[in-house]
Short mmCIF file of C-alpha atoms in Angstrom, two decimals:
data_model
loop_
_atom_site.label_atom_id
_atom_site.label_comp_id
_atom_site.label_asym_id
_atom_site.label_seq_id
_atom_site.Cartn_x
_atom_site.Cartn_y
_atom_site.Cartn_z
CA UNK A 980 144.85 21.14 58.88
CA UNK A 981 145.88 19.37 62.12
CA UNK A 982 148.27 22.48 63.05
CA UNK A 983 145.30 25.11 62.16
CA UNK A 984 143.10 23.30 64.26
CA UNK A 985 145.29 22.77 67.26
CA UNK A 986 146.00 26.26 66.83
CA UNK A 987 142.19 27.96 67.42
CA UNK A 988 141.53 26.64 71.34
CA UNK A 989 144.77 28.69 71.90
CA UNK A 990 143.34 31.66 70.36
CA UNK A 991 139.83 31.12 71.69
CA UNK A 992 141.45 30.50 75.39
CA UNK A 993 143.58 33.54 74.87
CA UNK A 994 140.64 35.91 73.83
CA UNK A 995 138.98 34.80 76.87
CA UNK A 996 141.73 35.40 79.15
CA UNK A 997 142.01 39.15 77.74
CA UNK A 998 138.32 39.97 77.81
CA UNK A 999 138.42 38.98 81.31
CA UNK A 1000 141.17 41.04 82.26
CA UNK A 1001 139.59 43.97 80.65
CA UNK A 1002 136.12 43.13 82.25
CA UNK A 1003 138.42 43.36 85.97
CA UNK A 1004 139.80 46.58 84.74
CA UNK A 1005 136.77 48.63 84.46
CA UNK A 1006 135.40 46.61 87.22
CA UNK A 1007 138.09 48.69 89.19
CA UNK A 1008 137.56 51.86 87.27
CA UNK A 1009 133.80 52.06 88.07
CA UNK A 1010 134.88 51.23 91.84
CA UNK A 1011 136.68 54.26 91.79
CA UNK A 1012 134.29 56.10 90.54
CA UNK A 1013 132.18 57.02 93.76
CA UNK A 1014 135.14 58.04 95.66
CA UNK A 1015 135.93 60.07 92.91
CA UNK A 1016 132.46 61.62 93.14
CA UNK A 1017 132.18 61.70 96.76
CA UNK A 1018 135.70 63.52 96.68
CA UNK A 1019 133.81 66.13 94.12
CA UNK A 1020 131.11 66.83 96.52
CA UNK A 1021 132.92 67.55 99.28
CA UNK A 1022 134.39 70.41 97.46
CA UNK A 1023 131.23 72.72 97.59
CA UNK A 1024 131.09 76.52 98.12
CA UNK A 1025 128.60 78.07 100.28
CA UNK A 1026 127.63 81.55 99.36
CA UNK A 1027 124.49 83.76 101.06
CA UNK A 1028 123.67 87.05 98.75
CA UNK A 1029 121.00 89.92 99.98
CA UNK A 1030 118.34 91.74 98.61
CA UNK A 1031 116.89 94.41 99.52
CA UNK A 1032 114.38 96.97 97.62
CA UNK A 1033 112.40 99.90 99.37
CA UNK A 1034 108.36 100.99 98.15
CA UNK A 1035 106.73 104.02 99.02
CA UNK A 1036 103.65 102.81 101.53
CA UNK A 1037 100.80 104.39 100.02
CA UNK A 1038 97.96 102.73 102.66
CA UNK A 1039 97.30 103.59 106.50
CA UNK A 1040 96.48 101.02 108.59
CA UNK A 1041 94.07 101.97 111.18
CA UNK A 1042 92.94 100.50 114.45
CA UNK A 1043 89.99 102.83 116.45
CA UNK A 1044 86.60 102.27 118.20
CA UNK A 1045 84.63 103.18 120.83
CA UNK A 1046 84.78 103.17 124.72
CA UNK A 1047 82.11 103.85 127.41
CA UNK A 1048 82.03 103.69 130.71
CA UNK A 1049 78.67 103.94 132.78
CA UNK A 1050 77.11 102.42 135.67
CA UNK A 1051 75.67 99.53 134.36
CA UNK A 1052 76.86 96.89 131.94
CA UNK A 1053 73.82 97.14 130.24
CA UNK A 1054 73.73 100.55 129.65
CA UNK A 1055 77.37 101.24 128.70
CA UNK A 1056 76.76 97.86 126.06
CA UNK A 1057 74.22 100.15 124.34
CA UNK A 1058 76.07 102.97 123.95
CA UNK A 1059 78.94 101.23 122.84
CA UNK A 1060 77.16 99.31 119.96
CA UNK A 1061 74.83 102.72 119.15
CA UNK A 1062 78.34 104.49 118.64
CA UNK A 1063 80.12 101.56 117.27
CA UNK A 1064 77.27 101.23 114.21
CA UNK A 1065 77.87 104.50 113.65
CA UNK A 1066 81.71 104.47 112.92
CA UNK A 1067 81.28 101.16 111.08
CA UNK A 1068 78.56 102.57 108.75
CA UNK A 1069 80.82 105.65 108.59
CA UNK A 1070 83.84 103.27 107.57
CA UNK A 1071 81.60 101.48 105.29
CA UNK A 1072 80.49 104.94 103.49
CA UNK A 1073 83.82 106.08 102.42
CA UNK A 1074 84.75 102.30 100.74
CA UNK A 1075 88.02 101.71 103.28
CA UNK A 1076 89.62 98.12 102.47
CA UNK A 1077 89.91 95.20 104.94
CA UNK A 1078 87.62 96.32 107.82
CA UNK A 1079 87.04 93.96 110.45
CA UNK A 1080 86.15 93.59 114.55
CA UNK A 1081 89.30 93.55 116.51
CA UNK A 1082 87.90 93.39 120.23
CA UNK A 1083 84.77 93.91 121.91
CA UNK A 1084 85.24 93.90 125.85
CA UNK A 1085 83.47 94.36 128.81
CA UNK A 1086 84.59 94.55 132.15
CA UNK A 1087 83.43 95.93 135.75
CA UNK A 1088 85.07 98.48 137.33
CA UNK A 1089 86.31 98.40 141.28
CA UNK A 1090 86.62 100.81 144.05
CA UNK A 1091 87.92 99.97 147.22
CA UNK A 1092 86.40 101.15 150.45
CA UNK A 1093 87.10 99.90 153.77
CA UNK A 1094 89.26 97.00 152.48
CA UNK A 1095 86.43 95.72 149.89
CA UNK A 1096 86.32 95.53 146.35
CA UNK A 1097 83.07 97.03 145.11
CA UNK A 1098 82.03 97.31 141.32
CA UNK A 1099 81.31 100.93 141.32
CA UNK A 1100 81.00 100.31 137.13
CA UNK A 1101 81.43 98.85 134.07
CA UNK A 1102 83.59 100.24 130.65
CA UNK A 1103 83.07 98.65 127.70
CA UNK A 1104 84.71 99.13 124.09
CA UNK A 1105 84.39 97.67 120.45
CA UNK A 1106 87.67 98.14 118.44
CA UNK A 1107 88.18 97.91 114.29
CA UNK A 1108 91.17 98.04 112.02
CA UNK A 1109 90.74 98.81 108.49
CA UNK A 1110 93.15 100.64 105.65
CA UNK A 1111 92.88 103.28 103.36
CA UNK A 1112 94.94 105.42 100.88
CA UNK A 1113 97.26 107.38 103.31
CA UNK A 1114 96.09 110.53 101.32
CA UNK A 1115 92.75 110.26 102.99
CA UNK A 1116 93.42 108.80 106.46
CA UNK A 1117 93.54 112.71 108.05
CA UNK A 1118 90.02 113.46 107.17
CA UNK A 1119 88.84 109.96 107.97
CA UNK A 1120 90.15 109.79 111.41
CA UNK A 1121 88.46 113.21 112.63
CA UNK A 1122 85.11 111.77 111.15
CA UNK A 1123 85.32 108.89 113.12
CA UNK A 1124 85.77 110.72 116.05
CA UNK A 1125 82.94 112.87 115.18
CA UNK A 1126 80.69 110.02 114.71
CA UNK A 1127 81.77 108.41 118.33
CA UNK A 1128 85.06 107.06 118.37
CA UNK A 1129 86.73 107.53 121.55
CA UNK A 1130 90.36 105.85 120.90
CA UNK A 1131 92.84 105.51 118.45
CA UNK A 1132 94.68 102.05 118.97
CA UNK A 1133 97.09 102.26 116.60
CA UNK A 1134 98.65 103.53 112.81
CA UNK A 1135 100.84 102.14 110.60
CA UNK A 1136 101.84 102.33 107.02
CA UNK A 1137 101.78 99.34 104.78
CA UNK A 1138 102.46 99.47 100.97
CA UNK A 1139 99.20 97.33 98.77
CA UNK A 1140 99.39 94.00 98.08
CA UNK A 1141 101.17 93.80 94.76
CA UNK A 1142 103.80 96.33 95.43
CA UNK A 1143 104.75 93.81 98.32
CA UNK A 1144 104.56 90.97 95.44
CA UNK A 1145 106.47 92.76 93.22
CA UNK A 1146 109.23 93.77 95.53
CA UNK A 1147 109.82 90.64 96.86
CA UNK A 1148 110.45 89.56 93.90
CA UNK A 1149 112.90 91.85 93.00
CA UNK A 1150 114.76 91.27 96.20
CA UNK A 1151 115.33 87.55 95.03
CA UNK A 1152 116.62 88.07 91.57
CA UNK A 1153 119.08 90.87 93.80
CA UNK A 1154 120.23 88.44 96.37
CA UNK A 1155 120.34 85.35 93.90
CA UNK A 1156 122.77 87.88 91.63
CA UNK A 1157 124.48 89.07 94.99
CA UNK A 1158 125.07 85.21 96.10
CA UNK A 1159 126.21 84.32 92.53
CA UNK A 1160 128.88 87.19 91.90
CA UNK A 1161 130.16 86.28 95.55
CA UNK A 1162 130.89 82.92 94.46
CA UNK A 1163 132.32 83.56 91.09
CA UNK A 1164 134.85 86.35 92.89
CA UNK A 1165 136.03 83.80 95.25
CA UNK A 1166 136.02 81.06 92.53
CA UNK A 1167 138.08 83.41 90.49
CA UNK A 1168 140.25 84.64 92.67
CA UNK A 1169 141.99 81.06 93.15
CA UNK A 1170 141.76 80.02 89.88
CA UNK A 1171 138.45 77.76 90.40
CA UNK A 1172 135.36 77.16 87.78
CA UNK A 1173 132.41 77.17 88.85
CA UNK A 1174 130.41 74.18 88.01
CA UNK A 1175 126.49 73.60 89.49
CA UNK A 1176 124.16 74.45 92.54
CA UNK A 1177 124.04 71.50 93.99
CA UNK A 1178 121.27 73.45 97.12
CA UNK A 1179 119.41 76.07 97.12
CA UNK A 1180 117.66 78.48 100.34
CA UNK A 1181 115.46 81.39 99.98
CA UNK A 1182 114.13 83.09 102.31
CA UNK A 1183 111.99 86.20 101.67
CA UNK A 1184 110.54 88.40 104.97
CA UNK A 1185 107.84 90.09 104.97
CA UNK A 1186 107.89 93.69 105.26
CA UNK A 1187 107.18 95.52 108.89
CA UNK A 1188 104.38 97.82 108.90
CA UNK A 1189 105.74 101.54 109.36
CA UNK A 1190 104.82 103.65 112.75
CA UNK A 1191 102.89 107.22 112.45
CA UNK A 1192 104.37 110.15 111.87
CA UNK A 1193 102.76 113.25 112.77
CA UNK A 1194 104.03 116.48 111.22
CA UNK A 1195 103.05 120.18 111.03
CA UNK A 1196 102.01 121.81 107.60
CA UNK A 1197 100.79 124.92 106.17
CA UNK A 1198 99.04 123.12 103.74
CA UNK A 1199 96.82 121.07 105.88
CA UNK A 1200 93.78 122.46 107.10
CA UNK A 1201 93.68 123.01 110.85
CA UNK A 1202 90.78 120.91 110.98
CA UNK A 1203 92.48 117.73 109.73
CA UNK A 1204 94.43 115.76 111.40
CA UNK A 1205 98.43 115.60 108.85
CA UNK A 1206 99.12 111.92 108.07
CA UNK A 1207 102.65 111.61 106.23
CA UNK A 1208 103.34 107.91 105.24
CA UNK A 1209 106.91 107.17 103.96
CA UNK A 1210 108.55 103.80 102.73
CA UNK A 1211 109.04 99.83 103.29
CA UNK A 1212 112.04 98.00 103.05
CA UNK A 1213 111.40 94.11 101.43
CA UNK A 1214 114.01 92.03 101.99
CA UNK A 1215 115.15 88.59 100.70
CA UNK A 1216 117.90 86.25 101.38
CA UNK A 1217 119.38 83.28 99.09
CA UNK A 1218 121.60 80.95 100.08
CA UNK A 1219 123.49 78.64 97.48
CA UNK A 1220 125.94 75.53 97.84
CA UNK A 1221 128.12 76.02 94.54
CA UNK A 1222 130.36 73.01 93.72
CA UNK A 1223 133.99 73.31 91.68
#
């Protein structure tokens, strides 16, 4: 009995000393642990991929108005607003999308005689921009001249809203793919695995509006003027940071 109980401090003080040893051990493991990570981290693979998908543009995007000139600012601010409510009404008439004011100016005009600036005038203008299906911009654009406009500012061709949606998102699932089978070529190539994206970038443009082009045909009436629209290019860029 006396050698028995002698005997259990030993064990007791030896079970202490070992569970504290262990305790130190992993003490040290788990301090390694962050270098080990940070070490993992640094070992990241950056990888860009492109997308790019074309639509046809099936809208016109118009800028025209009026402009007068006259010999006094009131009377050339009549005439501009008397042929200005015409266009817009005509506008208005045949349902175009997105029509709004632009610029409305007036400003004097000056001759010089004898070394002095006289205002021998005034010109004044009222510009809109609308759009409409590119099938009917021809016979649009020579009724608006009929009914006053004096100036064509500017056409483009633009494809509708939800082509643009749709587009842009096929251009991301084209670069994501693209920046993924860049990675996993590399990756393979020297015997690496891929593992996660540790980052993420996207960035999707947004499509330029296409110039006018004016071409000759047969089947066009002489009468109208030939509007030929033709395609926009949405493009999308994703960058990923791949670690291995």
């Amino acid at each position: 009995m006396k050698a028995t109980g002698a005997w259990r401090p030993r064990l007791n003080v030896w079970s202490q000393v070992t569970a504290l040893t262990l305790a130190l051990g992993i003490v040290q493991m788990g301090a390694l642990d962050p270098a080990i990570a940070q070490e993992q981290r640094l070992r990241i693979l950056n990888v860009s991929g492109q997308g790019i998908v074309s639509i046809p543009t099936s809208l016109t995007q118009v800028s025209l108005g009026v402009e007068v000139q006259g010999k006094t600012a009131e009377e050339v601010q009549q005439e501009v607003a008397r042929r200005s409510s015409a266009v817009v009404e005509l506008l208005r008439s045949r349902n175009v999308e997105k029509l709004e004011t632009t610029g409305i100016r007036l400003n004097p005009i000056y001759n010089y005689t004898n070394n002095r600036q006289i205002i021998s005038g005034y010109s004044a203008s009222n510009i809109v921009s609308f759009r409409i299906a590119t099938e009917r911009a021809g016979n649009l654009l020579d009724e608006a001249v009929r009914a006053g406009a004096t100036r064509i500012d500017g056409i483009s061709f633009v494809a509708t809203d939800e082509a643009i949606s749709a587009a842009r998102q096929q251009a991301l699932r084209q670069a994501t793919e693209d920046a993924q089978a860049q990675a996993d070529t590399v990756l393979s190539t020297l015997n690496l695995t891929r593992r996660e994206i540790v980052n993420i970038q996207i960035n999707a443009s947004m499509p330029t509006p296409q110039p006018l082009i004016l071409r000759e045909s047969a089947a066009v009436a002489q009468s109208s003027t030939p509007v030929v629209g033709g395609e926009q290019q949405v493009q999308a860029n994703v960058s990923l940071e791949i670690s291995y």
